[in-house]
Structures are given as C-alpha cells and as structure tokens.
Amino acid sequence: MKVVRTVLGDIAPDALGITAGHEHLWCDQNLCRDGNFPRRVEKMCLRDLDLVVAEVLPFHAAGGRAIIEVTVAGWGRDVAVLAEISRRAGVHVVATAGYYVESCLPRFARDADIGRLEQALVDEVTQGADGTTIRCGLLKAAVSRAVLEGVEERCTRAVARAHHRTGAAITTHTSASSRFHIPGGNAGEQFLDVFEAERVDPARIIIGHCDENADIRQLERLARRGAIVQFDVIGKSHWMLDETRADLVAGLLDRGHAERLLLSTDRNRVSELHVRGGPGYDHVLTRFVPLLKARGADEATLHRLLVDNPARIFAMPADAMAETNA
Amino acid sequence: MLLDPIPPVRVAPERNAVLLLDVQRAFTSRCHGLGAAQQARGIAREFDEYHAMVDAALPGIARLLSVARGCGALVVHALLARDAPDSPLSLQWRAAGIALPSASALDAELSVPPASQDHVFARGAHSPFSAPGLLPLLRARGIRRVMLGGMMAGATVAPAARELADRDFAVVVLNDATASETMEWHATLMQGLLGGLIRVQSTDDAIEMLEGTRT
C-alpha cells in the first residue's frame, strides 16, 4: 500500500489532487549558518502565518489541493506551522527532510559522516521533525557550486540511502549562482550520476529548477534517463519568459515525456505574493495552464501533469513508516 | 529671442569613423549562430525583442553607411570569426556553443552590403581591438570620433565604447543601430553609457552630423 505523507497524516495518493511540486510556505534564510548567504539577492523569507494562509487561498480557489513544501532544516522549516497552514487553508502540505546548500546546512551536518546525515533524515520521515511527531514525506538534496562535491555530495549520498530506507521521493536544488557555469544549465545530470551510483531508481528523483537556464536537449537527456523534470520557477520572468517555458513543456510533451513533468512556482519571498503585486501561488493554474492549452495540451495531459504525476511521484510505501502522526 | 541659436557645426567626415561590431549573420539571423543556438536550446522566444531590434536597426545602418561613404568617413566592420589569423578565438567564445564563420568567408557573412573602400577585420574576442589592425588604422587616418553600432549591445558594444573612450576617441553610440536581449535592458544600458567622451544618439543624428546639419 502506498500513501502520501502530509503534515496532517498519511493520505491515499489519489486524494492528493492538483499539486504544486516545489513551494515554500515558511522559511527564513536569515537563519542560515552563513549569515552572508545569499550574497547578491534578497533573502528568501516567509514568516507571516496569516499572510501565507491568505495567499494559499487563491491557489485553492483555482483548484489547487496540495503543496509540496521544500524548506528543510537549517533555514526555518517548522512543520507545526505547516500543519497550521494546511488546516487553515484547506490544502494538503507535504514537508521535506533533506539538506539545502552548504551555507544553510544545520550545525551538525557540516562535519557529520554519511551515516549520521542519513539517520537524521530517516528520523524526520519516520518519527517526526522539528521536535514534533509530524513527519516529512519527501527528501531533498542541493548543490551550490558548479560541481557536486564535498559536504553537498555527502548529503546527497545520505539522501539516497535515506530514500532506500523510507521510500520517500527525492527532490533536488540544482543550480544557485553557478547555473551559468554548468553545461546544460543545471546540475541534474551530476545528481543522477550520484544517485544512480547509489542505486536509486531515477523515476523517484525530481530534478528541480529546470526552467532557470534551460536547454531542451539537456532536459530530454534527464527525461530519457528516467528522472522527473520539474519546471518550478514558473512566473519568474527574470530567468525566463513563461511563453518560453510553455514552448519547452510543449516540446517535451511532443517527445513523449508527459509522465516525467512537474510544475510549480517556488514562491519564497513576500515580494512574489499577491499582497505585493506578485504572481502568487496560483500562477500555474491561472496563468500558465492557459499557455499550455494554447500549445495543444488537452485536459488529459494537464491532469497528468498536475494530478497523476504528483500522486505517483510523491507516493511512498506505507509499511516503511514506524509510527503514525499524533 | 534672448540668445542666438547655436549654429550647426559641420563635423569633418574624414576625422570620423563608423565602426560596426558583429553586424553579421551569426548575430542578425534567427537561423545562424546565436539564433540557431537558441533554437537548439528551445528558448528562441527569449530573443524576440533582440531580433525585433536587429530588424529595426539594419535599414538605418545601411543608410548611415551610404552617407558615411559618400562624405569620406571611414567605415569599419569588425566581425567575429572562428579562425581569425591574428586574433584567436577566446575561451569564452569557444565555450559559448555559437557557430561562428570562417574568416575566409566574411563577405557572405555581412548583414549589410560592404563597399570596396570599407575595412573588414576578423577577430576572435569581444573587444574590437583584439583585431590588431584596428587601432593603427584609426590612428593613421587621424580619426577623432567613432560612431559605434553593432549587435549584442551589452556584451560587445558597451565595452567597446569604453575602450574607445579610454583611447581618447570621442564616441557616439548609435542606440538604434544596436540590439539587446530586451528593450528594457537596452534603455538601461544606453543610459548607463552616457558621460565623458561617450554620447548616445540615433542613427539619424549621426547622418545629420556627417551631412553637416547637426552639431
């Protein structure tokens, strides 16, 4: 039996509904171990519960039913707050266990061996996170440089081994400031090399941030290796126009990769929310889906991208879980 | 009238040069060079505004060249080539993944028809001075002012304007004879160039300067 592990408990995958695969609801990069991170852009920070709930409501009104929250320990994840948001906004929320870039790792992680890094993740998926019994339903690895190396590689291997023990899917942060130095525009293939060496099925790996500096040839290589290609900064026009993203998604659909696509917006700053005139969490549903329809995506295809794929990808075996949520 | 109008000062055309950077198929065509690379990546739409600016620039460049040649101004084309004899292809161009022409086939590469008296330099780096013959030519001809246009305004034209000014040339950047990734960025870039020896004017302004009807 498979379930999706949300902050309010386990649910059947087909109860997930329309899902945003990569968002932040509660985060604060002011808490990163390196106080100067990030150096050149506004820190990601969402710390207003009422505001976030109000911003999620338009997502729900547009048909959205689930948000995958990818903040991890080290920069403000709080699964109890996520549970409160889930209750108040009426959407499922999946919390994430994992390791973000080196500058934001939890204090213990920098010098920990892979086994300790792995056990911390397994505990968050099977026992509970942030001092609660609320469990995470996804694993995450990240890279901050052009090469996956050092502590970030150790964390990635720990994520792979935690995946084997829990069955939770893996999402990846593939870019940061090094994106223009990486052939193809993101480190997706480097992640796949490490995960495949750790015997992880690529179908359980989400390559994130594929739409920041895209090259459709690389995206197709990722899909052909079996990984999930995630367009998750939709609406961020400083990276790419949504029209271009829609062209790329349509191109991947034409090449037969509908089962390998996820969509999301990666909201992580108040300036990106409706309250400040930003596109908000509902942008994919209200603005991007029409662009896909204009390029020939039919209802069945959209259902696959927004409902079927998330239900399959974020499902994990129920029998891998030691406890149930309180 | 409180003040007499400032009389037009005719520039000496023979002390002026029109320098065009990369007005060549690799940077003006959607099917070659930069355009082909973006199509292969699936992101050609990102360059819609760039190509709109290119399409708008080319007729004005052709008119300017006609006037410049007619009044004796120097016309110089500096083009990127993968095998320029005296200017090897830089590492960043080799890594860019953009197909560049051979230096032996530059006449077919020019996006505005060349004339016999024009000078054509091939180079392998952004800087026009990476073509070693350019600066001696400008000095030998006694050039005081360079009217500068070309593609990829941010990567090539803007730094070239600074380099020319550093070599004591007056520079007129032709804001409608260049192209940037977006019109918003183009406006910001042009505004940022103003000052010192660098002016930013239109192609029509430059034509009037060469014809003696504009200071």
Coordinates of C-alpha atoms in Angstrom, one line a residue:
Chain A
M1 CA 0.0 0.0 0.0
K2 CA 1.3 3.5 -0.9
V3 CA 0.5 6.8 0.8
V4 CA 1.5 10.4 0.5
R5 CA 2.8 11.6 3.8
T6 CA 1.4 15.0 4.6
V7 CA 1.8 17.2 7.7
L8 CA -1.7 16.2 8.9
G9 CA -1.1 12.5 8.3
D10 CA -0.9 9.9 5.6
I11 CA -3.4 10.1 2.7
A12 CA -4.1 8.0 -0.3
P13 CA -2.2 9.2 -3.4
D14 CA -5.4 9.7 -5.3
A15 CA -6.6 12.1 -2.6
L16 CA -3.7 14.5 -3.3
G17 CA -5.4 16.4 -6.2
I18 CA -3.8 19.2 -8.1
T19 CA -0.4 19.7 -6.7
A20 CA 2.4 22.3 -6.7
G21 CA 5.6 20.3 -6.6
H22 CA 8.1 22.9 -5.2
E23 CA 7.0 25.7 -3.0
H24 CA 7.8 27.5 0.3
L25 CA 5.3 28.5 2.9
W26 CA 7.5 29.1 5.9
C27 CA 11.2 29.8 5.5
D28 CA 13.9 32.3 6.6
Q29 CA 17.4 32.5 5.1
N30 CA 18.4 34.9 7.9
L31 CA 18.8 31.6 9.9
C32 CA 21.3 30.1 7.5
R33 CA 24.6 29.2 9.2
D34 CA 26.4 31.6 6.8
G35 CA 24.9 34.9 7.7
N36 CA 26.0 36.4 4.4
F37 CA 24.1 33.9 2.3
P38 CA 22.8 34.6 -0.3
R39 CA 25.2 37.4 -1.2
R40 CA 23.6 39.1 -4.2
V41 CA 19.9 38.6 -3.9
E42 CA 17.1 39.2 -1.4
K43 CA 16.9 36.5 1.2
M44 CA 14.1 34.1 1.0
C45 CA 11.8 34.7 3.9
L46 CA 8.2 33.9 4.6
R47 CA 7.3 34.4 8.3
D48 CA 3.7 35.7 8.4
L49 CA 1.2 32.9 9.0
D50 CA -1.9 34.9 8.3
L51 CA -0.4 36.3 5.1
V52 CA 0.6 32.9 3.8
V53 CA -2.8 31.4 4.5
A54 CA -4.4 34.3 2.7
E55 CA -2.0 33.7 -0.2
V56 CA -2.7 30.0 -0.4
L57 CA -6.5 30.6 -0.7
P58 CA -6.4 31.7 -4.3
F59 CA -4.4 28.6 -5.1
H60 CA -7.2 26.5 -3.5
A61 CA -9.9 28.6 -5.3
A62 CA -8.1 27.9 -8.6
G63 CA -8.4 24.1 -7.9
G64 CA -5.1 23.5 -6.1
R65 CA -5.3 20.9 -3.4
A66 CA -1.7 20.1 -2.4
I67 CA 1.6 22.0 -1.9
I68 CA 4.9 20.3 -1.6
E69 CA 6.9 22.5 0.9
V70 CA 10.6 22.1 0.2
T71 CA 12.2 24.1 3.0
V72 CA 14.5 21.9 5.1
A73 CA 16.2 22.1 8.5
G74 CA 18.7 24.9 8.6
W75 CA 16.7 27.8 7.3
G76 CA 13.5 27.9 9.2
R77 CA 11.4 24.9 8.4
D78 CA 8.7 24.5 11.1
V79 CA 6.4 21.5 10.4
A80 CA 4.0 22.6 13.2
V81 CA 3.4 25.9 11.3
L82 CA 3.0 23.9 8.1
A83 CA 0.3 21.8 9.8
E84 CA -1.5 25.0 10.9
I85 CA -1.3 26.4 7.3
S86 CA -2.7 23.2 6.0
R87 CA -5.6 23.2 8.4
R88 CA -6.5 26.9 7.8
A89 CA -6.0 27.0 4.0
G90 CA -7.6 23.6 3.4
V91 CA -4.7 22.2 1.3
H92 CA -2.5 19.2 1.8
V93 CA 1.0 20.1 2.7
V94 CA 4.0 17.7 2.4
A95 CA 7.1 18.7 4.4
T96 CA 10.6 17.9 3.3
A97 CA 13.6 16.3 5.1
G98 CA 16.9 17.0 3.5
Y99 CA 19.9 19.2 3.1
Y100 CA 20.0 22.6 1.3
V101 CA 23.2 24.2 0.1
E102 CA 26.3 24.2 2.2
S103 CA 25.8 27.7 3.6
C104 CA 22.4 26.7 5.1
L105 CA 23.2 23.3 6.5
P106 CA 22.2 22.6 10.1
R107 CA 25.1 23.0 12.5
F108 CA 25.7 19.2 12.9
A109 CA 25.8 18.4 9.2
R110 CA 29.0 20.0 8.1
D111 CA 31.3 17.5 9.7
A112 CA 28.9 14.6 10.0
D113 CA 29.5 11.3 8.2
I114 CA 27.1 10.0 5.7
G115 CA 25.6 7.6 8.2
R116 CA 24.7 10.3 10.7
L117 CA 23.3 12.5 7.9
E118 CA 21.2 9.6 6.7
Q119 CA 19.8 8.7 10.1
A120 CA 18.7 12.3 10.7
L121 CA 16.6 12.2 7.5
V122 CA 15.2 8.7 8.3
D123 CA 14.1 10.0 11.7
E124 CA 12.4 13.0 10.2
V125 CA 10.4 10.8 7.8
T126 CA 9.6 8.0 10.2
Q127 CA 9.5 9.7 13.6
G128 CA 8.9 13.4 13.2
A129 CA 10.7 16.7 12.6
D130 CA 11.4 19.9 14.4
G131 CA 10.7 18.4 17.8
T132 CA 7.3 17.1 16.8
T133 CA 5.7 13.9 15.7
I134 CA 4.8 15.5 12.4
R135 CA 6.7 13.6 9.7
C136 CA 8.2 14.6 6.4
G137 CA 7.1 13.0 3.1
L138 CA 10.0 14.0 0.8
L139 CA 13.8 14.1 0.7
K140 CA 15.9 16.8 -0.7
A141 CA 19.5 17.4 -1.9
A142 CA 21.1 20.6 -3.1
V143 CA 24.2 22.0 -4.8
S144 CA 25.6 25.5 -4.6
R145 CA 28.6 25.3 -6.9
A146 CA 29.1 24.1 -10.4
V147 CA 30.3 20.7 -9.2
L148 CA 28.6 18.4 -6.7
E149 CA 31.3 17.8 -4.2
G150 CA 32.4 17.9 -0.5
V151 CA 29.7 18.1 2.1
E152 CA 27.0 18.6 -0.5
E153 CA 27.9 15.3 -2.1
R154 CA 27.9 13.6 1.3
C155 CA 24.5 15.0 1.9
T156 CA 23.3 13.7 -1.5
R157 CA 24.5 10.2 -0.7
A158 CA 22.8 10.4 2.7
V159 CA 19.6 11.4 0.9
A160 CA 19.9 8.4 -1.4
R161 CA 20.4 6.0 1.5
A162 CA 17.5 7.5 3.4
H163 CA 15.4 7.0 0.3
H164 CA 16.2 3.3 0.3
R165 CA 15.1 3.1 4.0
T166 CA 11.9 5.1 3.7
G167 CA 10.8 5.0 0.1
A168 CA 10.2 8.8 0.0
A169 CA 10.9 10.5 -3.3
I170 CA 13.8 12.8 -3.8
T171 CA 13.8 16.4 -5.0
T172 CA 16.8 18.4 -5.9
H173 CA 18.0 22.0 -5.9
T174 CA 20.3 22.0 -9.0
S175 CA 21.5 25.5 -9.6
A176 CA 22.1 28.5 -7.4
S177 CA 24.6 31.1 -8.6
S178 CA 26.6 28.5 -10.5
R179 CA 23.8 27.8 -13.0
F180 CA 25.6 29.6 -15.9
H181 CA 28.8 27.6 -15.4
I182 CA 27.1 24.2 -15.6
P183 CA 26.8 22.6 -19.1
G184 CA 23.1 22.3 -19.8
G185 CA 22.2 24.9 -17.2
N186 CA 21.7 22.8 -14.1
A187 CA 23.4 20.0 -12.1
G188 CA 20.7 17.5 -12.9
E189 CA 22.9 15.0 -14.6
Q190 CA 25.5 15.2 -11.8
F191 CA 22.8 14.4 -9.3
L192 CA 21.7 11.5 -11.4
D193 CA 25.2 10.2 -11.6
V194 CA 25.5 10.1 -7.8
F195 CA 22.0 8.8 -7.2
E196 CA 22.4 6.0 -9.8
A197 CA 25.7 5.1 -8.2
E198 CA 23.7 4.7 -5.0
R199 CA 21.2 2.5 -6.9
V200 CA 18.3 4.9 -6.7
D201 CA 15.6 4.5 -9.4
P202 CA 15.7 7.8 -11.5
A203 CA 11.9 7.7 -11.6
R204 CA 12.0 8.6 -7.9
I205 CA 14.2 11.7 -8.5
I206 CA 12.9 15.1 -9.2
I207 CA 15.4 17.4 -11.0
G208 CA 14.3 20.9 -9.8
H209 CA 14.9 24.3 -11.3
C210 CA 14.9 23.0 -14.8
D211 CA 13.4 26.3 -16.1
E212 CA 16.0 28.8 -14.9
N213 CA 18.6 28.4 -17.6
A214 CA 17.1 25.7 -19.8
D215 CA 18.4 23.7 -22.7
I216 CA 15.8 21.3 -24.1
R217 CA 18.5 18.9 -25.1
Q218 CA 19.6 18.5 -21.5
L219 CA 16.0 18.3 -20.3
E220 CA 15.4 15.5 -22.7
R221 CA 18.5 13.7 -21.6
L222 CA 17.2 13.9 -18.0
A223 CA 13.8 12.5 -19.0
R224 CA 15.4 9.8 -21.1
R225 CA 17.4 8.7 -18.1
G226 CA 14.1 8.3 -16.3
A227 CA 14.1 11.4 -14.0
I228 CA 11.3 13.8 -13.3
V229 CA 11.9 17.2 -15.0
Q230 CA 10.4 19.9 -12.8
F231 CA 9.6 23.4 -14.1
D232 CA 9.3 25.1 -10.7
V233 CA 10.1 28.8 -11.1
I234 CA 7.2 29.5 -13.4
G235 CA 6.3 33.2 -13.3
K236 CA 9.9 34.3 -12.5
S237 CA 10.5 36.2 -15.7
H238 CA 14.0 37.3 -14.7
W239 CA 15.0 33.8 -15.5
M240 CA 12.8 33.1 -18.5
L241 CA 9.5 34.1 -20.0
D242 CA 6.6 31.9 -19.3
E243 CA 6.0 31.7 -23.0
T244 CA 9.4 30.1 -23.4
R245 CA 8.7 27.7 -20.6
A246 CA 5.4 26.7 -22.3
D247 CA 7.3 26.1 -25.5
L248 CA 9.7 23.9 -23.6
V249 CA 7.0 21.9 -21.9
A250 CA 5.2 21.5 -25.2
G251 CA 8.4 20.3 -26.8
L252 CA 8.9 17.7 -24.0
L253 CA 5.2 16.6 -24.4
D254 CA 5.7 16.2 -28.1
R255 CA 8.7 14.0 -27.4
G256 CA 6.6 11.7 -25.2
H257 CA 7.7 12.8 -21.7
A258 CA 4.4 13.7 -20.2
E259 CA 4.9 11.3 -17.3
R260 CA 8.2 13.0 -16.4
L261 CA 7.0 16.5 -15.8
L262 CA 6.0 18.5 -12.7
L263 CA 5.0 22.2 -12.5
S264 CA 5.4 24.8 -9.7
T265 CA 6.4 28.3 -8.9
D266 CA 8.9 28.2 -6.0
R267 CA 7.4 31.2 -4.1
N268 CA 9.7 32.1 -1.3
R269 CA 9.5 35.9 -0.8
V270 CA 6.7 38.2 0.1
S271 CA 7.5 40.3 -3.0
E272 CA 6.4 37.3 -5.1
L273 CA 2.9 37.1 -3.4
H274 CA -0.3 38.9 -4.4
V275 CA -0.1 41.2 -1.4
R276 CA 2.9 42.9 -3.1
G277 CA 1.6 42.6 -6.7
G278 CA 3.5 39.3 -7.3
P279 CA 2.1 36.3 -9.2
G280 CA 1.3 34.2 -6.1
Y281 CA 0.9 30.5 -5.6
D282 CA -2.0 30.2 -8.1
H283 CA 0.1 31.4 -11.1
V284 CA 0.5 28.0 -12.7
L285 CA -3.2 27.3 -12.6
T286 CA -4.4 30.8 -13.6
R287 CA -1.7 32.0 -16.0
F288 CA 0.5 29.1 -17.1
V289 CA -2.1 26.4 -17.9
P290 CA -3.7 28.6 -20.5
L291 CA -0.3 28.9 -22.2
L292 CA -0.1 25.1 -22.3
K293 CA -3.6 24.8 -23.7
A294 CA -2.7 27.3 -26.4
R295 CA 0.1 24.9 -27.4
G296 CA -2.2 22.0 -27.7
A297 CA -2.2 20.4 -24.2
D298 CA -5.5 18.8 -23.6
E299 CA -7.3 18.2 -20.3
A300 CA -6.0 14.7 -20.0
T301 CA -2.4 15.9 -20.4
L302 CA -2.9 18.7 -17.9
H303 CA -4.5 16.2 -15.4
R304 CA -1.4 14.0 -15.9
L305 CA 1.0 16.9 -15.1
L306 CA -0.9 18.4 -12.2
V307 CA -2.6 15.4 -10.6
D308 CA -1.4 12.0 -11.8
N309 CA 2.3 12.6 -11.8
P310 CA 2.4 14.1 -8.3
A311 CA 0.2 11.3 -7.0
R312 CA 2.6 8.7 -8.4
I313 CA 5.9 10.5 -7.6
F314 CA 5.2 11.6 -4.0
A315 CA 3.7 8.3 -3.0
M316 CA 5.7 6.2 -0.7
P317 CA 5.2 2.7 0.9
A318 CA 3.1 2.8 4.0
D319 CA 4.9 -0.1 5.5
A320 CA 8.1 1.8 5.7
M321 CA 6.7 4.0 8.4
A322 CA 7.3 3.3 12.0
E323 CA 4.7 5.5 13.6
T324 CA 1.6 7.5 12.7
N325 CA 1.2 11.2 13.3
A326 CA -0.2 12.3 16.6
Chain B
M1 CA 14.9 85.7 -29.0
L2 CA 17.2 86.0 -25.9
L3 CA 20.1 84.0 -27.4
D4 CA 21.1 83.4 -30.9
P5 CA 20.7 79.8 -31.9
I6 CA 23.8 77.7 -31.7
P7 CA 25.0 77.4 -35.3
P8 CA 25.3 73.9 -36.7
V9 CA 28.9 72.8 -36.7
R10 CA 29.8 70.6 -39.5
V11 CA 32.0 67.7 -38.4
A12 CA 34.9 66.8 -40.6
P13 CA 33.8 63.5 -42.1
E14 CA 37.4 62.4 -42.7
R15 CA 38.0 62.6 -38.9
N16 CA 35.0 60.3 -38.3
A17 CA 34.7 56.6 -38.5
V18 CA 31.7 54.4 -38.4
L19 CA 32.6 51.2 -36.6
L20 CA 30.1 48.3 -36.7
L21 CA 30.6 45.3 -34.5
D22 CA 29.2 41.9 -35.4
V23 CA 26.6 43.1 -37.9
Q24 CA 26.8 39.7 -39.4
R25 CA 24.6 36.7 -40.0
A26 CA 25.7 34.9 -36.8
F27 CA 24.0 37.7 -34.7
T28 CA 21.3 39.0 -37.0
S29 CA 19.7 35.8 -38.3
R30 CA 17.4 33.6 -36.4
C31 CA 18.8 30.7 -38.3
H32 CA 22.6 31.1 -37.8
G33 CA 25.0 31.5 -35.0
L34 CA 23.3 32.9 -31.9
G35 CA 19.8 32.4 -33.3
A36 CA 20.4 28.8 -34.2
A37 CA 21.9 28.1 -30.8
Q38 CA 18.9 29.5 -29.0
Q39 CA 16.6 27.5 -31.3
A40 CA 18.5 24.3 -30.5
R41 CA 18.1 25.0 -26.8
G42 CA 14.3 25.6 -27.3
I43 CA 14.5 29.1 -26.0
A44 CA 14.3 31.2 -29.2
R45 CA 11.4 33.2 -27.9
E46 CA 13.7 34.7 -25.3
F47 CA 15.3 36.6 -28.1
D48 CA 12.2 38.0 -29.8
E49 CA 12.9 41.6 -28.7
Y50 CA 16.5 41.2 -29.6
H51 CA 15.6 40.3 -33.2
A52 CA 13.0 43.0 -33.4
M53 CA 15.7 45.5 -32.5
V54 CA 18.0 43.9 -35.1
D55 CA 15.4 44.1 -37.8
A56 CA 14.8 47.7 -37.0
A57 CA 18.5 48.6 -36.9
L58 CA 19.6 47.1 -40.2
P59 CA 17.9 49.7 -42.6
G60 CA 19.3 52.6 -40.6
I61 CA 22.7 51.1 -40.6
A62 CA 22.6 50.8 -44.4
R63 CA 21.6 54.4 -44.7
L64 CA 24.3 55.6 -42.4
L65 CA 26.9 53.6 -44.3
S66 CA 25.8 55.1 -47.6
V67 CA 26.1 58.7 -46.2
A68 CA 29.4 57.9 -44.5
R69 CA 31.0 56.5 -47.6
G70 CA 29.6 59.4 -49.7
C71 CA 31.2 62.0 -47.5
G72 CA 34.6 60.3 -47.0
A73 CA 34.2 58.9 -43.5
L74 CA 36.0 55.7 -42.6
V75 CA 33.8 52.6 -42.5
V76 CA 35.0 49.6 -40.5
H77 CA 33.3 46.3 -39.9
A78 CA 34.7 44.1 -37.1
L79 CA 33.3 40.6 -37.3
L80 CA 33.7 37.5 -35.1
A81 CA 35.3 34.6 -36.8
R82 CA 36.4 31.2 -35.5
D83 CA 39.8 31.4 -37.2
A84 CA 40.8 35.0 -37.5
P85 CA 44.6 34.9 -38.4
D86 CA 45.8 37.4 -35.8
S87 CA 43.0 37.1 -33.2
P88 CA 42.5 33.6 -31.9
L89 CA 39.1 32.5 -30.7
S90 CA 38.8 33.3 -27.0
L91 CA 38.0 30.6 -24.4
Q92 CA 34.6 32.1 -23.7
W93 CA 33.7 32.1 -27.3
R94 CA 34.8 28.6 -27.7
A95 CA 32.6 27.6 -24.7
A96 CA 29.6 29.6 -25.9
G97 CA 28.4 27.0 -28.3
I98 CA 27.6 29.5 -31.0
A99 CA 28.7 28.6 -34.6
L100 CA 30.9 31.4 -36.0
P101 CA 32.0 31.7 -39.6
S102 CA 35.4 31.3 -41.1
A103 CA 37.5 34.4 -41.6
S104 CA 37.8 33.4 -45.2
A105 CA 34.0 33.7 -45.8
L106 CA 33.2 37.1 -44.2
D107 CA 31.9 38.8 -47.2
A108 CA 28.9 36.4 -47.2
E109 CA 28.5 36.9 -43.5
L110 CA 27.9 40.7 -43.5
S111 CA 24.3 41.6 -42.9
V112 CA 24.7 45.0 -44.7
P113 CA 26.3 45.0 -48.1
P114 CA 30.0 46.0 -47.9
A115 CA 31.7 48.5 -50.3
S116 CA 35.1 48.2 -51.7
Q117 CA 36.5 51.0 -49.6
D118 CA 35.2 49.5 -46.3
H119 CA 37.7 47.9 -44.0
V120 CA 36.8 44.4 -42.6
F121 CA 38.5 42.9 -39.6
A122 CA 38.1 39.4 -38.3
R123 CA 38.6 38.8 -34.6
G124 CA 38.1 36.1 -32.0
A125 CA 37.2 38.0 -28.9
H126 CA 34.6 40.6 -27.8
S127 CA 36.9 43.6 -28.0
P128 CA 37.3 45.2 -31.4
F129 CA 40.9 45.9 -30.5
S130 CA 41.5 42.2 -30.4
A131 CA 41.8 42.7 -34.2
P132 CA 45.4 44.1 -34.1
G133 CA 44.9 46.2 -37.2
L134 CA 42.1 48.3 -36.0
L135 CA 43.8 50.8 -33.7
P136 CA 46.7 51.5 -36.2
L137 CA 44.1 52.2 -38.9
L138 CA 42.2 54.7 -36.7
R139 CA 45.4 56.4 -35.8
A140 CA 46.7 56.5 -39.3
R141 CA 43.5 58.1 -40.6
G142 CA 43.5 60.7 -37.9
I143 CA 40.1 59.6 -36.6
R144 CA 38.8 61.8 -33.7
R145 CA 35.3 60.4 -33.4
V146 CA 33.9 56.9 -33.7
M147 CA 30.2 56.3 -34.4
L148 CA 29.6 52.9 -32.9
G149 CA 26.9 50.4 -33.7
G150 CA 26.6 46.6 -33.6
M151 CA 24.8 43.6 -32.2
M152 CA 24.9 42.3 -28.6
A153 CA 25.0 45.8 -27.1
G154 CA 25.7 44.6 -23.6
A155 CA 28.4 42.1 -24.4
T156 CA 30.2 44.0 -27.1
V157 CA 29.1 47.5 -28.0
A158 CA 29.1 48.9 -24.5
P159 CA 32.6 47.7 -23.5
A160 CA 33.9 48.8 -26.9
A161 CA 32.6 52.3 -26.3
R162 CA 34.5 52.4 -23.0
E163 CA 37.6 51.1 -24.7
L164 CA 37.4 53.7 -27.5
A165 CA 37.0 56.5 -24.9
D166 CA 39.9 55.2 -23.0
R167 CA 41.9 55.6 -26.2
D168 CA 40.8 59.2 -26.4
F169 CA 38.3 58.9 -29.2
A170 CA 35.0 60.7 -28.9
V171 CA 32.3 58.0 -29.1
V172 CA 28.8 58.3 -30.5
V173 CA 26.9 55.1 -29.6
L174 CA 24.1 54.7 -32.1
N175 CA 21.3 53.5 -29.8
D176 CA 19.1 52.3 -32.7
A177 CA 21.9 50.6 -34.5
T178 CA 22.4 48.1 -31.7
A179 CA 20.3 45.4 -30.1
S180 CA 20.0 43.9 -26.6
E181 CA 18.1 40.9 -25.1
T182 CA 15.2 43.1 -24.1
M183 CA 14.2 46.7 -24.8
E184 CA 14.1 47.5 -21.1
W185 CA 17.6 46.3 -20.7
H186 CA 18.7 48.2 -23.8
A187 CA 17.3 51.5 -22.5
T188 CA 19.1 51.0 -19.1
L189 CA 22.3 50.1 -20.9
M190 CA 22.3 53.1 -23.2
Q191 CA 21.6 55.5 -20.3
G192 CA 24.4 54.0 -18.3
L193 CA 26.9 54.7 -21.1
L194 CA 26.3 58.4 -21.2
G195 CA 29.1 60.7 -20.0
G196 CA 32.7 61.7 -20.6
L197 CA 33.6 61.1 -24.2
I198 CA 30.6 58.9 -24.8
R199 CA 27.4 60.2 -26.3
V200 CA 24.3 58.2 -27.2
Q201 CA 22.4 59.3 -30.2
S202 CA 20.3 58.0 -33.0
T203 CA 21.4 56.9 -36.5
D204 CA 19.6 59.9 -37.9
D205 CA 21.6 62.2 -35.6
A206 CA 24.8 60.6 -36.9
I207 CA 23.7 61.1 -40.5
E208 CA 22.9 64.7 -39.9
M209 CA 26.3 65.2 -38.2
L210 CA 28.1 63.8 -41.2
E211 CA 25.9 65.8 -43.6
G212 CA 26.7 69.0 -41.6
T213 CA 23.2 69.8 -40.4
R214 CA 23.7 68.7 -36.8
T215 CA 26.4 69.5 -34.3

